Amino acid sequence: MVASARHTIETVTIPAGSFRMGDARGVGNPGDGETPVHEVYLDAFEIDATSVTNEQFARFVDDTGYRTEAEEFGYSAVFHLARTAPDDDVLGQPPQTPWWLGVRGADWRHPGGAGSTLEGVADHPVVHVTWNDAQAYCAWAGRRLPTEAEWEYAARGGLDGASYPWGDEAPDTDGTWRCNIWQGVFPSSNTLADGWLTTAPVRSFAPNDYGLWQTVGNVWEWCQDWFAADYYARSPREAPQGPDSGTVRLLRGGSFLCHDSYCNRYRTSARSSNTPDSSMSNAGFRTVAVTS
């Protein structure tokens, strides 16, 4: 089903029901707040089958003239092996995460910085979009970002308590990769066993049993909620909306950079966060329908 004349991403309806939200396997980082596992009930809702693509985001920009925050700031965070810009365009390199570079001119149209374009990646997820940018898109499309609970419920595809959208098997069981994550030695050498160094087309691999594609790996996806590590201990059972306030917004799903040597957040219950004005080459979003 297509949502509207503006928002042409295919959508699916998720049935009403209850599920156990959180890390049922006990493998998450305690600081991420994936526990306690708690029961959540949600009414039925409509969500995008895929992340919003470059092609779809371009429709929004062409219609509105919107400039993303990366374009306004003049730079964004680029994974070092994806940089196409010259050395002079590197504005910074965090010592704690040296695989990230602040690159002048990197934005959604130029994901690697100068010298990069969207040629050949129209069906890849849009990246270098902040939470604020995603909100602007939603306002134009008449939609909204999913709550964290909606995101996890839909991402599970009906597999309550499973580690991944396909079950508990490792992503490369039987030699077949089920998601776009890092293979090799992070962050210097990627064997490309899954076929991709950075983003993959949104309909790569296989959808979950609800029909959602790539809810783990590929790109992190912004959610509506503020983040708090202790929220699950006080979350209401019905339709939780997250904390009333905060400093960082939730991201879900992991990305093409996830690797067990430093980050196992390509699990369905995994959580991350960033400031709402942060943009990077491994984060995008999907949307849900606004209901009365």
Short mmCIF file of C-alpha atoms in Angstrom, two decimals:
data_model
loop_
_atom_site.label_atom_id
_atom_site.label_comp_id
_atom_site.label_asym_id
_atom_site.label_seq_id
_atom_site.Cartn_x
_atom_site.Cartn_y
_atom_site.Cartn_z
CA MET A 1 0.00 0.00 0.00
CA VAL A 2 1.26 3.50 -0.89
CA ALA A 3 0.67 6.10 1.81
CA SER A 4 -0.14 9.18 -0.30
CA ALA A 5 0.70 11.12 -3.43
CA ARG A 6 3.55 12.76 -1.52
CA HIS A 7 4.88 9.87 0.52
CA THR A 8 5.19 7.02 -1.98
CA ILE A 9 7.07 4.54 0.21
CA GLU A 10 5.13 1.28 0.52
CA THR A 11 3.46 0.89 3.91
CA VAL A 12 2.21 -2.11 5.87
CA THR A 13 -0.34 -2.39 8.67
CA ILE A 14 0.89 -3.89 11.94
CA PRO A 15 -1.86 -5.67 13.89
CA ALA A 16 -2.79 -4.66 17.41
CA GLY A 17 -1.23 -6.80 20.09
CA SER A 18 1.19 -7.26 22.97
CA PHE A 19 4.86 -8.15 22.93
CA ARG A 20 7.82 -8.37 25.30
CA MET A 21 9.98 -5.31 24.71
CA GLY A 22 13.68 -5.38 25.52
CA ASP A 23 16.69 -7.68 25.60
CA ALA A 24 15.44 -11.16 26.46
CA ARG A 25 18.91 -12.69 25.89
CA GLY A 26 20.91 -10.58 28.33
CA VAL A 27 23.56 -9.58 25.80
CA GLY A 28 22.99 -5.82 25.60
CA ASN A 29 25.20 -3.06 26.97
CA PRO A 30 23.78 -2.16 30.42
CA GLY A 31 24.21 1.53 29.66
CA ASP A 32 21.83 1.27 26.72
CA GLY A 33 18.88 0.48 28.97
CA GLU A 34 17.53 -2.58 27.12
CA THR A 35 16.14 -4.02 30.35
CA PRO A 36 13.98 -4.85 32.16
CA VAL A 37 12.03 -6.77 29.56
CA HIS A 38 8.45 -5.56 29.87
CA GLU A 39 5.12 -6.20 28.21
CA VAL A 40 3.77 -3.53 25.87
CA TYR A 41 0.39 -3.30 24.16
CA LEU A 42 -0.11 -1.30 20.95
CA ASP A 43 -3.10 -0.60 18.77
CA ALA A 44 -2.76 -1.36 15.07
CA PHE A 45 -0.70 1.14 13.08
CA GLU A 46 0.71 1.71 9.61
CA ILE A 47 4.48 1.87 9.06
CA ASP A 48 6.81 2.15 6.09
CA ALA A 49 8.03 -1.16 4.69
CA THR A 50 11.45 0.41 4.11
CA SER A 51 13.57 3.32 5.21
CA VAL A 52 12.88 6.54 3.36
CA THR A 53 15.00 6.48 0.21
CA ASN A 54 17.17 9.09 -1.47
CA GLU A 55 14.61 9.28 -4.27
CA GLN A 56 11.73 9.90 -1.87
CA PHE A 57 13.64 12.47 0.18
CA ALA A 58 14.51 14.29 -3.05
CA ARG A 59 10.78 14.62 -3.78
CA PHE A 60 10.38 16.39 -0.45
CA VAL A 61 13.33 18.72 -1.06
CA ASP A 62 12.27 19.49 -4.62
CA ASP A 63 8.77 20.34 -3.42
CA THR A 64 9.76 22.49 -0.46
CA GLY A 65 13.29 23.76 -1.05
CA TYR A 66 14.22 22.38 2.38
CA ARG A 67 17.88 22.47 3.41
CA THR A 68 19.04 19.82 5.83
CA GLU A 69 21.00 20.73 8.93
CA ALA A 70 24.16 19.20 7.44
CA GLU A 71 23.78 21.59 4.49
CA GLU A 72 23.27 24.50 6.84
CA PHE A 73 26.20 23.52 9.06
CA GLY A 74 28.42 22.82 6.06
CA TYR A 75 29.64 19.41 7.20
CA SER A 76 28.58 15.98 8.46
CA ALA A 77 30.08 12.78 9.91
CA VAL A 78 31.44 10.35 7.30
CA PHE A 79 32.85 6.87 7.88
CA HIS A 80 36.53 7.07 6.93
CA LEU A 81 36.47 4.40 4.20
CA ALA A 82 33.51 6.13 2.53
CA ARG A 83 35.18 9.54 2.25
CA THR A 84 35.56 10.89 -1.28
CA ALA A 85 36.53 14.42 -0.28
CA PRO A 86 40.15 15.67 -0.25
CA ASP A 87 42.17 15.79 2.97
CA ASP A 88 41.62 19.54 3.25
CA ASP A 89 37.89 18.90 3.73
CA VAL A 90 38.42 16.83 6.87
CA LEU A 91 37.51 19.15 9.72
CA GLY A 92 37.93 16.76 12.63
CA GLN A 93 38.44 13.19 13.81
CA PRO A 94 37.21 12.21 17.29
CA PRO A 95 39.99 10.37 19.20
CA GLN A 96 37.49 7.98 20.79
CA THR A 97 36.02 6.99 17.39
CA PRO A 98 38.72 7.71 14.80
CA TRP A 99 36.77 5.94 12.06
CA TRP A 100 34.48 8.97 11.96
CA LEU A 101 35.51 12.12 10.10
CA GLY A 102 33.86 15.52 10.11
CA VAL A 103 33.81 16.26 6.38
CA ARG A 104 33.13 19.64 4.82
CA GLY A 105 30.38 19.44 2.21
CA ALA A 106 29.08 16.02 3.25
CA ASP A 107 25.27 15.90 3.19
CA TRP A 108 22.44 13.77 1.91
CA ARG A 109 23.22 14.62 -1.73
CA HIS A 110 26.97 14.10 -1.19
CA PRO A 111 27.25 11.19 1.26
CA GLY A 112 31.03 10.92 0.99
CA GLY A 113 31.68 14.64 0.69
CA ALA A 114 33.04 16.36 -2.40
CA GLY A 115 33.16 14.09 -5.41
CA SER A 116 30.22 11.93 -4.31
CA THR A 117 26.70 12.01 -5.72
CA LEU A 118 23.47 10.01 -5.52
CA GLU A 119 24.07 8.38 -8.89
CA GLY A 120 23.13 4.72 -8.63
CA VAL A 121 21.80 4.95 -5.07
CA ALA A 122 18.28 6.33 -5.55
CA ASP A 123 16.89 3.23 -3.83
CA HIS A 124 19.29 3.40 -0.88
CA PRO A 125 18.21 4.94 2.44
CA VAL A 126 18.72 8.68 2.75
CA VAL A 127 21.50 9.45 5.24
CA HIS A 128 23.06 12.57 6.75
CA VAL A 129 19.59 13.52 8.01
CA THR A 130 19.07 14.66 11.58
CA TRP A 131 16.07 13.95 13.80
CA ASN A 132 14.99 17.51 13.05
CA ASP A 133 15.28 16.87 9.30
CA ALA A 134 13.17 13.73 9.67
CA GLN A 135 10.53 15.78 11.50
CA ALA A 136 10.47 18.30 8.65
CA TYR A 137 9.94 15.49 6.16
CA CYS A 138 7.13 14.03 8.29
CA ALA A 139 5.37 17.40 8.47
CA TRP A 140 5.42 17.60 4.67
CA ALA A 141 4.29 14.00 4.22
CA GLY A 142 1.54 14.14 6.86
CA ARG A 143 3.20 11.36 8.84
CA ARG A 144 5.37 11.00 11.95
CA LEU A 145 8.31 9.05 13.28
CA PRO A 146 7.51 5.77 15.03
CA THR A 147 7.69 5.57 18.78
CA GLU A 148 10.41 3.27 20.03
CA ALA A 149 7.79 0.70 21.04
CA GLU A 150 6.13 0.80 17.62
CA TRP A 151 9.51 0.43 15.95
CA GLU A 152 10.49 -2.64 17.97
CA TYR A 153 7.09 -4.30 17.67
CA ALA A 154 7.11 -3.88 13.88
CA ALA A 155 10.78 -4.84 13.56
CA ARG A 156 10.23 -8.12 15.39
CA GLY A 157 7.79 -9.29 12.74
CA GLY A 158 5.85 -11.28 15.32
CA LEU A 159 8.91 -13.11 16.71
CA ASP A 160 8.50 -12.20 20.36
CA GLY A 161 11.78 -12.34 22.28
CA ALA A 162 13.96 -13.26 19.29
CA SER A 163 17.33 -11.61 18.79
CA TYR A 164 16.78 -10.69 15.15
CA PRO A 165 13.86 -10.15 12.76
CA TRP A 166 14.46 -13.64 11.33
CA GLY A 167 14.92 -15.45 14.66
CA ASP A 168 17.97 -16.30 16.77
CA GLU A 169 20.31 -17.67 14.11
CA ALA A 170 23.51 -15.73 13.42
CA PRO A 171 23.33 -13.28 10.50
CA ASP A 172 25.55 -15.53 8.35
CA THR A 173 24.12 -18.95 9.18
CA ASP A 174 24.63 -21.39 6.27
CA GLY A 175 26.82 -18.82 4.55
CA THR A 176 23.89 -16.56 3.63
CA TRP A 177 23.96 -13.04 5.04
CA ARG A 178 20.64 -11.80 6.37
CA CYS A 179 21.54 -8.14 6.96
CA ASN A 180 24.03 -5.42 6.05
CA ILE A 181 26.65 -5.21 8.81
CA TRP A 182 30.46 -5.18 8.97
CA GLN A 183 32.54 -8.24 8.09
CA GLY A 184 36.28 -8.45 8.64
CA VAL A 185 38.41 -6.37 10.99
CA PHE A 186 36.64 -3.23 12.17
CA PRO A 187 37.23 -0.44 11.22
CA SER A 188 40.04 -1.04 8.75
CA SER A 189 39.10 -3.99 6.56
CA ASN A 190 35.66 -5.06 5.34
CA THR A 191 35.54 -8.31 3.36
CA LEU A 192 32.21 -7.22 1.83
CA ALA A 193 30.84 -10.72 2.39
CA ASP A 194 27.31 -9.29 2.47
CA GLY A 195 27.98 -7.29 -0.69
CA TRP A 196 28.17 -3.77 0.74
CA LEU A 197 30.72 -1.41 2.27
CA THR A 198 28.14 1.22 3.24
CA THR A 199 24.41 1.36 2.52
CA ALA A 200 22.51 -1.23 0.53
CA PRO A 201 19.25 -0.77 -1.42
CA VAL A 202 16.33 -0.71 0.99
CA ARG A 203 14.89 -3.96 -0.42
CA SER A 204 18.06 -6.00 -0.01
CA PHE A 205 18.06 -9.31 1.89
CA ALA A 206 14.60 -10.52 3.02
CA PRO A 207 11.71 -8.79 4.82
CA ASN A 208 10.45 -9.92 8.20
CA ASP A 209 7.11 -11.65 8.61
CA TYR A 210 5.27 -8.32 8.75
CA GLY A 211 6.84 -7.25 5.46
CA LEU A 212 9.41 -4.76 6.80
CA TRP A 213 12.80 -4.68 5.12
CA GLN A 214 16.15 -4.21 6.89
CA THR A 215 15.02 -3.28 10.36
CA VAL A 216 18.49 -4.30 11.54
CA GLY A 217 21.71 -3.31 9.82
CA ASN A 218 22.02 -0.90 6.88
CA VAL A 219 21.17 2.36 8.70
CA TRP A 220 20.12 3.42 12.16
CA GLU A 221 16.57 4.79 12.17
CA TRP A 222 15.40 7.79 14.17
CA CYS A 223 12.45 7.26 16.53
CA GLN A 224 10.15 9.86 18.03
CA ASP A 225 11.14 9.33 21.67
CA TRP A 226 13.63 11.00 23.92
CA PHE A 227 16.19 8.52 25.27
CA ALA A 228 16.65 7.60 28.93
CA ALA A 229 18.55 4.50 30.02
CA ASP A 230 16.16 3.91 32.94
CA TYR A 231 12.91 4.38 31.03
CA TYR A 232 11.95 0.69 30.75
CA ALA A 233 11.63 0.42 34.53
CA ARG A 234 8.81 2.99 34.47
CA SER A 235 7.35 2.55 30.99
CA PRO A 236 3.55 2.20 30.84
CA ARG A 237 2.13 -1.00 29.42
CA GLU A 238 -0.05 0.67 26.80
CA ALA A 239 1.42 2.73 23.94
CA PRO A 240 4.53 4.11 25.70
CA GLN A 241 5.72 7.44 24.31
CA GLY A 242 9.13 7.65 25.99
CA PRO A 243 10.32 10.22 28.55
CA ASP A 244 8.70 13.65 28.64
CA SER A 245 12.03 15.38 28.02
CA GLY A 246 15.70 14.71 27.41
CA THR A 247 18.80 15.78 25.52
CA VAL A 248 19.13 12.96 22.96
CA ARG A 249 16.69 11.13 20.70
CA LEU A 250 16.45 7.40 20.12
CA LEU A 251 17.93 5.51 17.20
CA ARG A 252 17.10 1.89 16.46
CA GLY A 253 18.29 -0.98 14.29
CA GLY A 254 22.07 -0.73 14.00
CA SER A 255 23.86 -0.06 10.73
CA PHE A 256 26.38 -1.24 8.17
CA LEU A 257 29.09 -0.45 10.76
CA CYS A 258 27.88 -2.88 13.42
CA HIS A 259 30.41 -5.60 14.33
CA ASP A 260 30.66 -7.87 17.34
CA SER A 261 34.18 -6.66 18.12
CA TYR A 262 32.84 -3.33 19.35
CA CYS A 263 29.07 -3.04 18.80
CA ASN A 264 26.43 -5.75 18.70
CA ARG A 265 23.55 -3.35 18.24
CA TYR A 266 22.14 -4.97 15.10
CA ARG A 267 19.75 -6.86 17.38
CA THR A 268 16.03 -6.02 17.39
CA SER A 269 16.08 -4.82 21.01
CA ALA A 270 19.25 -2.72 20.73
CA ARG A 271 19.10 1.01 21.46
CA SER A 272 21.27 4.01 20.67
CA SER A 273 20.84 7.77 20.80
CA ASN A 274 22.19 11.05 19.54
CA THR A 275 21.39 14.73 19.71
CA PRO A 276 18.51 15.75 17.42
CA ASP A 277 20.82 17.91 15.29
CA SER A 278 23.36 15.12 14.63
CA SER A 279 23.83 13.80 11.11
CA MET A 280 25.99 10.92 9.95
CA SER A 281 26.46 8.56 7.04
CA ASN A 282 24.76 5.61 8.74
CA ALA A 283 21.45 7.03 9.99
CA GLY A 284 18.08 7.53 8.29
CA PHE A 285 14.44 6.97 9.20
CA ARG A 286 11.08 5.41 8.34
CA THR A 287 7.65 6.82 9.15
CA VAL A 288 4.21 5.84 10.43
CA ALA A 289 0.76 7.16 9.69
CA VAL A 290 -0.75 9.91 11.80
CA THR A 291 -4.02 8.75 13.39
CA SER A 292 -6.73 10.81 15.00
#
